[in-house]
């Protein structure tokens, strides 16, 4: 199994541009999570999907952030417009239905100039 | 979820046992202790979890005190590759419904030659 796949690994963009981060969870996993990590705030949960349905998006910073999961094998996190304070590493994770473990991807390093 | 307290950092000599403590004095009867680690530039990785009995797997051992107010993660023979931030998390079972993980600041373990 290739694990949780995130793309791109690195993204550099200018303030005001739209950014789309992508995640492919492990096949058969029905829960998907987006986390953001910064030095100041550590790892923060942004949104949690179960069976492609958003269950908790209370961690999404503001309306500039949106996440979708159109099917069981793909999710996107979009920032529009991006701001320098959005610079962080964004992690996607998935979990099987009855599993206890979260499996994380390698993350996307986002830099907004 | 119960609050956990971990030392900010610890050192360990290569080949020696690394004993990472975690205090969780407000843990509830149905809450488990989970350990994850994050190696630099990677996503967090599951290590082990337990309820009240000691647990061991190929990565580590988890010792939980009888009153369950604290626990220790043991890496029996630390290697340089074990240098990472180790997170202790207390929560109800991941497969019990609403299932997210909240990460604290963790312990930075530095394994030296």
PDB file of C-alpha atoms in Angstrom:
ATOM      1  CA  UNK A   1       0.000   0.000   0.000  1.00  0.00           C
ATOM      2  CA  UNK A   2       1.346   3.434  -0.933  1.00  0.00           C
ATOM      3  CA  UNK A   3      -0.087   5.062   2.151  1.00  0.00           C
ATOM      4  CA  UNK A   4      -1.808   8.438   2.226  1.00  0.00           C
ATOM      5  CA  UNK A   5      -0.684  10.426  -0.799  1.00  0.00           C
ATOM      6  CA  UNK A   6      -0.584  14.210  -0.737  1.00  0.00           C
ATOM      7  CA  UNK A   7       0.244  16.604  -3.530  1.00  0.00           C
ATOM      8  CA  UNK A   8       2.032  18.814  -4.090  1.00  0.00           C
ATOM      9  CA  UNK A   9       4.859  18.283  -1.593  1.00  0.00           C
ATOM     10  CA  UNK A  10       5.786  21.942  -1.782  1.00  0.00           C
ATOM     11  CA  UNK A  11       3.776  24.936  -2.933  1.00  0.00           C
ATOM     12  CA  UNK A  12       4.999  28.507  -3.178  1.00  0.00           C
ATOM     13  CA  UNK A  13       2.472  31.130  -4.148  1.00  0.00           C
ATOM     14  CA  UNK A  14       1.805  34.811  -3.876  1.00  0.00           C
ATOM     15  CA  UNK A  15      -0.675  36.428  -1.571  1.00  0.00           C
ATOM     16  CA  UNK A  16      -4.141  36.526  -3.094  1.00  0.00           C
ATOM     17  CA  UNK A  17      -3.719  33.444  -5.240  1.00  0.00           C
ATOM     18  CA  UNK A  18      -5.874  30.339  -4.952  1.00  0.00           C
ATOM     19  CA  UNK A  19      -4.188  27.248  -3.547  1.00  0.00           C
ATOM     20  CA  UNK A  20      -5.498  23.689  -3.820  1.00  0.00           C
ATOM     21  CA  UNK A  21      -4.013  20.856  -1.798  1.00  0.00           C
ATOM     22  CA  UNK A  22      -4.858  17.269  -2.661  1.00  0.00           C
ATOM     23  CA  UNK A  23      -5.111  14.043  -0.717  1.00  0.00           C
ATOM     24  CA  UNK A  24      -5.663  10.419  -1.641  1.00  0.00           C
ATOM     25  CA  UNK A  25      -6.479   8.353   1.461  1.00  0.00           C
ATOM     26  CA  UNK A  26      -5.595   4.708   1.905  1.00  0.00           C
ATOM     27  CA  UNK A  27      -8.047   2.501   0.041  1.00  0.00           C
ATOM     28  CA  UNK A  28     -10.801   1.243   2.330  1.00  0.00           C
ATOM     29  CA  UNK A  29     -10.369   3.977   4.911  1.00  0.00           C
ATOM     30  CA  UNK A  30     -13.620   5.821   5.535  1.00  0.00           C
ATOM     31  CA  UNK A  31     -12.413   8.698   7.724  1.00  0.00           C
ATOM     32  CA  UNK A  32     -10.263  11.539   6.455  1.00  0.00           C
ATOM     33  CA  UNK A  33      -8.676  14.389   8.370  1.00  0.00           C
ATOM     34  CA  UNK A  34      -6.929  17.617   7.400  1.00  0.00           C
ATOM     35  CA  UNK A  35      -4.429  19.060   9.880  1.00  0.00           C
ATOM     36  CA  UNK A  36      -2.266  22.172   9.753  1.00  0.00           C
ATOM     37  CA  UNK A  37       1.069  22.499  11.550  1.00  0.00           C
ATOM     38  CA  UNK A  38       2.939  25.678  12.428  1.00  0.00           C
ATOM     39  CA  UNK A  39       5.670  26.383  14.954  1.00  0.00           C
ATOM     40  CA  UNK A  40       3.397  28.685  16.923  1.00  0.00           C
ATOM     41  CA  UNK A  41       0.230  26.582  17.059  1.00  0.00           C
ATOM     42  CA  UNK A  42       1.485  23.027  16.565  1.00  0.00           C
ATOM     43  CA  UNK A  43      -0.790  20.471  14.902  1.00  0.00           C
ATOM     44  CA  UNK A  44      -4.362  21.709  14.514  1.00  0.00           C
ATOM     45  CA  UNK A  45      -7.309  19.735  13.169  1.00  0.00           C
ATOM     46  CA  UNK A  46      -9.006  21.659  10.387  1.00  0.00           C
ATOM     47  CA  UNK A  47     -11.759  19.311   9.246  1.00  0.00           C
ATOM     48  CA  UNK A  48     -12.852  15.694   9.604  1.00  0.00           C
ATOM     49  CA  UNK A  49     -14.821  13.652   7.042  1.00  0.00           C
ATOM     50  CA  UNK A  50     -16.560  10.345   7.639  1.00  0.00           C
ATOM     51  CA  UNK A  51     -17.865   8.437   4.615  1.00  0.00           C
ATOM     52  CA  UNK A  52     -17.184  11.512   2.468  1.00  0.00           C
ATOM     53  CA  UNK A  53     -19.381  13.719   4.668  1.00  0.00           C
ATOM     54  CA  UNK A  54     -17.873  16.602   6.675  1.00  0.00           C
ATOM     55  CA  UNK A  55     -18.494  15.849  10.346  1.00  0.00           C
ATOM     56  CA  UNK A  56     -16.583  18.644  12.045  1.00  0.00           C
ATOM     57  CA  UNK A  57     -15.210  21.739  10.314  1.00  0.00           C
ATOM     58  CA  UNK A  58     -14.920  23.861  13.452  1.00  0.00           C
ATOM     59  CA  UNK A  59     -11.160  24.051  12.971  1.00  0.00           C
ATOM     60  CA  UNK A  60     -11.364  25.688   9.552  1.00  0.00           C
ATOM     61  CA  UNK A  61      -9.897  29.150  10.157  1.00  0.00           C
ATOM     62  CA  UNK A  62     -12.298  31.221   8.094  1.00  0.00           C
ATOM     63  CA  UNK A  63     -14.336  31.355   4.915  1.00  0.00           C
ATOM     64  CA  UNK A  64     -11.208  31.482   2.814  1.00  0.00           C
ATOM     65  CA  UNK A  65     -10.722  27.796   3.572  1.00  0.00           C
ATOM     66  CA  UNK A  66     -12.897  25.088   2.059  1.00  0.00           C
ATOM     67  CA  UNK A  67     -12.579  21.305   1.846  1.00  0.00           C
ATOM     68  CA  UNK A  68     -14.339  18.733  -0.254  1.00  0.00           C
ATOM     69  CA  UNK A  69     -14.411  14.980  -0.520  1.00  0.00           C
ATOM     70  CA  UNK A  70     -16.236  14.136  -3.752  1.00  0.00           C
ATOM     71  CA  UNK A  71     -15.536  10.420  -3.390  1.00  0.00           C
ATOM     72  CA  UNK A  72     -13.860   7.936  -1.075  1.00  0.00           C
ATOM     73  CA  UNK A  73     -10.504   8.215  -2.785  1.00  0.00           C
ATOM     74  CA  UNK A  74      -9.955  11.949  -3.070  1.00  0.00           C
ATOM     75  CA  UNK A  75     -10.136  15.124  -1.020  1.00  0.00           C
ATOM     76  CA  UNK A  76      -9.098  18.733  -1.594  1.00  0.00           C
ATOM     77  CA  UNK A  77      -8.358  21.633   0.706  1.00  0.00           C
ATOM     78  CA  UNK A  78      -8.658  25.006  -0.990  1.00  0.00           C
ATOM     79  CA  UNK A  79      -7.534  28.412   0.202  1.00  0.00           C
ATOM     80  CA  UNK A  80      -8.880  31.400  -1.699  1.00  0.00           C
ATOM     81  CA  UNK A  81      -7.474  33.993  -1.435  1.00  0.00           C
ATOM     82  CA  UNK A  82      -4.277  32.857   0.260  1.00  0.00           C
ATOM     83  CA  UNK A  83      -2.465  35.022   2.823  1.00  0.00           C
ATOM     84  CA  UNK A  84       1.070  34.872   4.261  1.00  0.00           C
ATOM     85  CA  UNK A  85      -0.308  33.659   7.614  1.00  0.00           C
ATOM     86  CA  UNK A  86      -1.567  30.528   5.846  1.00  0.00           C
ATOM     87  CA  UNK A  87       2.037  29.397   5.425  1.00  0.00           C
ATOM     88  CA  UNK A  88       2.292  26.026   7.168  1.00  0.00           C
ATOM     89  CA  UNK A  89       2.594  22.298   6.593  1.00  0.00           C
ATOM     90  CA  UNK A  90      -0.779  20.754   5.790  1.00  0.00           C
ATOM     91  CA  UNK A  91      -1.246  17.081   6.595  1.00  0.00           C
ATOM     92  CA  UNK A  92      -3.935  14.699   5.464  1.00  0.00           C
ATOM     93  CA  UNK A  93      -4.659  11.523   7.435  1.00  0.00           C
ATOM     94  CA  UNK A  94      -7.039   8.612   7.053  1.00  0.00           C
ATOM     95  CA  UNK A  95      -8.432   5.899   9.313  1.00  0.00           C
ATOM     96  CA  UNK A  96     -10.273   2.655   8.616  1.00  0.00           C
ATOM     97  CA  UNK A  97     -13.801   2.168   9.910  1.00  0.00           C
ATOM     98  CA  UNK A  98     -12.969   0.110  12.981  1.00  0.00           C
ATOM     99  CA  UNK A  99      -9.340   1.071  13.286  1.00  0.00           C
ATOM    100  CA  UNK A 100      -7.589   2.820  16.119  1.00  0.00           C
ATOM    101  CA  UNK A 101      -4.740   4.319  14.099  1.00  0.00           C
ATOM    102  CA  UNK A 102      -4.516   7.446  12.017  1.00  0.00           C
ATOM    103  CA  UNK A 103      -2.245   7.182   8.999  1.00  0.00           C
ATOM    104  CA  UNK A 104      -0.694  10.468   7.922  1.00  0.00           C
ATOM    105  CA  UNK A 105       0.601  11.599   4.580  1.00  0.00           C
ATOM    106  CA  UNK A 106       3.943  13.327   4.103  1.00  0.00           C
ATOM    107  CA  UNK A 107       2.350  16.762   4.103  1.00  0.00           C
ATOM    108  CA  UNK A 108       2.327  19.789   1.814  1.00  0.00           C
ATOM    109  CA  UNK A 109       4.670  22.623   2.726  1.00  0.00           C
ATOM    110  CA  UNK A 110       2.830  25.814   1.757  1.00  0.00           C
ATOM    111  CA  UNK A 111       4.584  29.160   1.540  1.00  0.00           C
ATOM    112  CA  UNK A 112       2.521  32.251   0.751  1.00  0.00           C
ATOM    113  CA  UNK A 113       4.679  35.236  -0.110  1.00  0.00           C
TER     114      UNK A 113
ATOM    115  CA  UNK B   1     -10.426  14.627  26.219  1.00  0.00           C
ATOM    116  CA  UNK B   2      -8.220  14.575  29.291  1.00  0.00           C
ATOM    117  CA  UNK B   3      -5.254  16.934  29.431  1.00  0.00           C
ATOM    118  CA  UNK B   4      -1.736  15.482  29.270  1.00  0.00           C
ATOM    119  CA  UNK B   5       1.573  16.854  30.529  1.00  0.00           C
ATOM    120  CA  UNK B   6       4.890  15.868  28.970  1.00  0.00           C
ATOM    121  CA  UNK B   7       8.435  17.158  29.383  1.00  0.00           C
ATOM    122  CA  UNK B   8       9.449  19.548  26.636  1.00  0.00           C
ATOM    123  CA  UNK B   9      12.589  17.638  25.760  1.00  0.00           C
ATOM    124  CA  UNK B  10      14.664  14.613  26.691  1.00  0.00           C
ATOM    125  CA  UNK B  11      18.029  13.176  25.732  1.00  0.00           C
ATOM    126  CA  UNK B  12      18.999   9.539  25.333  1.00  0.00           C
ATOM    127  CA  UNK B  13      22.188   7.761  24.353  1.00  0.00           C
ATOM    128  CA  UNK B  14      22.023   5.479  21.361  1.00  0.00           C
ATOM    129  CA  UNK B  15      21.441   1.857  22.387  1.00  0.00           C
ATOM    130  CA  UNK B  16      19.973   2.783  25.761  1.00  0.00           C
ATOM    131  CA  UNK B  17      16.323   2.645  26.718  1.00  0.00           C
ATOM    132  CA  UNK B  18      14.345   5.838  26.260  1.00  0.00           C
ATOM    133  CA  UNK B  19      11.622   6.293  28.876  1.00  0.00           C
ATOM    134  CA  UNK B  20       9.151   9.033  27.993  1.00  0.00           C
ATOM    135  CA  UNK B  21       6.708  10.018  30.758  1.00  0.00           C
ATOM    136  CA  UNK B  22       3.210  11.398  30.417  1.00  0.00           C
ATOM    137  CA  UNK B  23       0.907  12.638  33.157  1.00  0.00           C
ATOM    138  CA  UNK B  24      -2.852  12.420  32.664  1.00  0.00           C
ATOM    139  CA  UNK B  25      -4.300  12.783  36.142  1.00  0.00           C
ATOM    140  CA  UNK B  26      -7.825  13.631  34.917  1.00  0.00           C
ATOM    141  CA  UNK B  27      -8.177  10.578  32.678  1.00  0.00           C
ATOM    142  CA  UNK B  28     -11.646   9.024  32.610  1.00  0.00           C
ATOM    143  CA  UNK B  29     -12.404   5.330  32.849  1.00  0.00           C
ATOM    144  CA  UNK B  30     -13.201   4.983  29.150  1.00  0.00           C
ATOM    145  CA  UNK B  31     -10.237   6.973  27.864  1.00  0.00           C
ATOM    146  CA  UNK B  32      -7.252   5.356  26.225  1.00  0.00           C
ATOM    147  CA  UNK B  33      -3.641   6.533  26.126  1.00  0.00           C
ATOM    148  CA  UNK B  34      -2.275   6.916  22.587  1.00  0.00           C
ATOM    149  CA  UNK B  35       1.290   7.618  21.534  1.00  0.00           C
ATOM    150  CA  UNK B  36       2.355   9.055  18.199  1.00  0.00           C
ATOM    151  CA  UNK B  37       5.690  10.380  17.059  1.00  0.00           C
ATOM    152  CA  UNK B  38       6.730  12.834  14.384  1.00  0.00           C
ATOM    153  CA  UNK B  39      10.132  12.601  12.790  1.00  0.00           C
ATOM    154  CA  UNK B  40      11.358  15.842  11.261  1.00  0.00           C
ATOM    155  CA  UNK B  41       9.660  16.697   7.953  1.00  0.00           C
ATOM    156  CA  UNK B  42       7.312  13.711   8.164  1.00  0.00           C
ATOM    157  CA  UNK B  43       3.720  13.202   9.215  1.00  0.00           C
ATOM    158  CA  UNK B  44       2.933  11.803  12.663  1.00  0.00           C
ATOM    159  CA  UNK B  45       3.207   8.047  13.050  1.00  0.00           C
ATOM    160  CA  UNK B  46       1.180   5.822  15.375  1.00  0.00           C
ATOM    161  CA  UNK B  47       3.254   3.962  17.969  1.00  0.00           C
ATOM    162  CA  UNK B  48       1.005   2.249  20.496  1.00  0.00           C
ATOM    163  CA  UNK B  49      -2.095   2.670  22.638  1.00  0.00           C
ATOM    164  CA  UNK B  50      -3.590   1.122  25.768  1.00  0.00           C
ATOM    165  CA  UNK B  51      -6.382   1.326  28.310  1.00  0.00           C
ATOM    166  CA  UNK B  52      -5.013  -0.046  31.571  1.00  0.00           C
ATOM    167  CA  UNK B  53      -2.855  -3.045  30.849  1.00  0.00           C
ATOM    168  CA  UNK B  54       0.728  -2.698  29.735  1.00  0.00           C
ATOM    169  CA  UNK B  55       1.139  -3.065  26.014  1.00  0.00           C
ATOM    170  CA  UNK B  56       4.069  -4.017  23.790  1.00  0.00           C
ATOM    171  CA  UNK B  57       4.543  -4.080  20.058  1.00  0.00           C
ATOM    172  CA  UNK B  58       7.442  -4.077  17.642  1.00  0.00           C
ATOM    173  CA  UNK B  59       8.070  -0.387  18.202  1.00  0.00           C
ATOM    174  CA  UNK B  60       7.696   0.204  21.916  1.00  0.00           C
ATOM    175  CA  UNK B  61       6.200  -0.709  25.284  1.00  0.00           C
ATOM    176  CA  UNK B  62       3.541   1.262  27.120  1.00  0.00           C
ATOM    177  CA  UNK B  63       3.436   1.105  30.895  1.00  0.00           C
ATOM    178  CA  UNK B  64       0.317   2.550  32.533  1.00  0.00           C
ATOM    179  CA  UNK B  65       0.219   3.021  36.306  1.00  0.00           C
ATOM    180  CA  UNK B  66      -2.442   1.200  38.266  1.00  0.00           C
ATOM    181  CA  UNK B  67      -4.351   4.418  38.976  1.00  0.00           C
ATOM    182  CA  UNK B  68      -3.984   5.314  35.269  1.00  0.00           C
ATOM    183  CA  UNK B  69      -2.895   8.852  36.111  1.00  0.00           C
ATOM    184  CA  UNK B  70       0.393   8.498  34.299  1.00  0.00           C
ATOM    185  CA  UNK B  71       2.141   6.347  31.729  1.00  0.00           C
ATOM    186  CA  UNK B  72       5.565   5.766  30.251  1.00  0.00           C
ATOM    187  CA  UNK B  73       6.499   4.984  26.685  1.00  0.00           C
ATOM    188  CA  UNK B  74       9.616   2.844  26.498  1.00  0.00           C
ATOM    189  CA  UNK B  75      11.837   2.520  23.453  1.00  0.00           C
ATOM    190  CA  UNK B  76      14.034  -0.398  24.615  1.00  0.00           C
ATOM    191  CA  UNK B  77      17.079   0.276  22.441  1.00  0.00           C
ATOM    192  CA  UNK B  78      16.943   3.793  21.060  1.00  0.00           C
ATOM    193  CA  UNK B  79      18.567   4.499  17.707  1.00  0.00           C
ATOM    194  CA  UNK B  80      19.389   7.784  16.003  1.00  0.00           C
ATOM    195  CA  UNK B  81      16.290   7.295  13.853  1.00  0.00           C
ATOM    196  CA  UNK B  82      14.134   7.498  16.985  1.00  0.00           C
ATOM    197  CA  UNK B  83      14.929  11.208  17.288  1.00  0.00           C
ATOM    198  CA  UNK B  84      11.483  12.781  17.003  1.00  0.00           C
ATOM    199  CA  UNK B  85       8.697  14.594  18.824  1.00  0.00           C
ATOM    200  CA  UNK B  86       6.620  12.122  20.838  1.00  0.00           C
ATOM    201  CA  UNK B  87       2.968  12.932  21.533  1.00  0.00           C
ATOM    202  CA  UNK B  88       0.923  11.428  24.357  1.00  0.00           C
ATOM    203  CA  UNK B  89      -2.826  11.763  23.733  1.00  0.00           C
ATOM    204  CA  UNK B  90      -5.703  10.692  25.942  1.00  0.00           C
ATOM    205  CA  UNK B  91      -9.157  10.158  24.478  1.00  0.00           C
ATOM    206  CA  UNK B  92     -11.996   7.681  24.145  1.00  0.00           C
ATOM    207  CA  UNK B  93     -11.491   4.819  21.705  1.00  0.00           C
ATOM    208  CA  UNK B  94     -10.974   5.973  18.145  1.00  0.00           C
ATOM    209  CA  UNK B  95     -13.650   3.606  16.859  1.00  0.00           C
ATOM    210  CA  UNK B  96     -16.285   4.811  19.307  1.00  0.00           C
ATOM    211  CA  UNK B  97     -17.913   7.277  16.954  1.00  0.00           C
ATOM    212  CA  UNK B  98     -16.654  10.850  16.702  1.00  0.00           C
ATOM    213  CA  UNK B  99     -12.980  10.153  16.453  1.00  0.00           C
ATOM    214  CA  UNK B 100     -10.357  12.838  16.079  1.00  0.00           C
ATOM    215  CA  UNK B 101      -6.977  13.303  17.723  1.00  0.00           C
ATOM    216  CA  UNK B 102      -5.884  16.510  19.425  1.00  0.00           C
ATOM    217  CA  UNK B 103      -2.112  16.913  19.539  1.00  0.00           C
ATOM    218  CA  UNK B 104      -0.304  18.827  22.268  1.00  0.00           C
ATOM    219  CA  UNK B 105       3.291  20.004  22.183  1.00  0.00           C
ATOM    220  CA  UNK B 106       4.839  16.608  22.878  1.00  0.00           C
ATOM    221  CA  UNK B 107       8.365  15.703  23.985  1.00  0.00           C
ATOM    222  CA  UNK B 108      11.326  16.282  21.703  1.00  0.00           C
ATOM    223  CA  UNK B 109      13.539  13.203  22.125  1.00  0.00           C
ATOM    224  CA  UNK B 110      17.107  13.575  20.953  1.00  0.00           C
ATOM    225  CA  UNK B 111      19.073  10.341  20.601  1.00  0.00           C
ATOM    226  CA  UNK B 112      22.803  10.931  20.491  1.00  0.00           C
ATOM    227  CA  UNK B 113      25.686   8.653  19.447  1.00  0.00           C
TER     228      UNK B 113
END
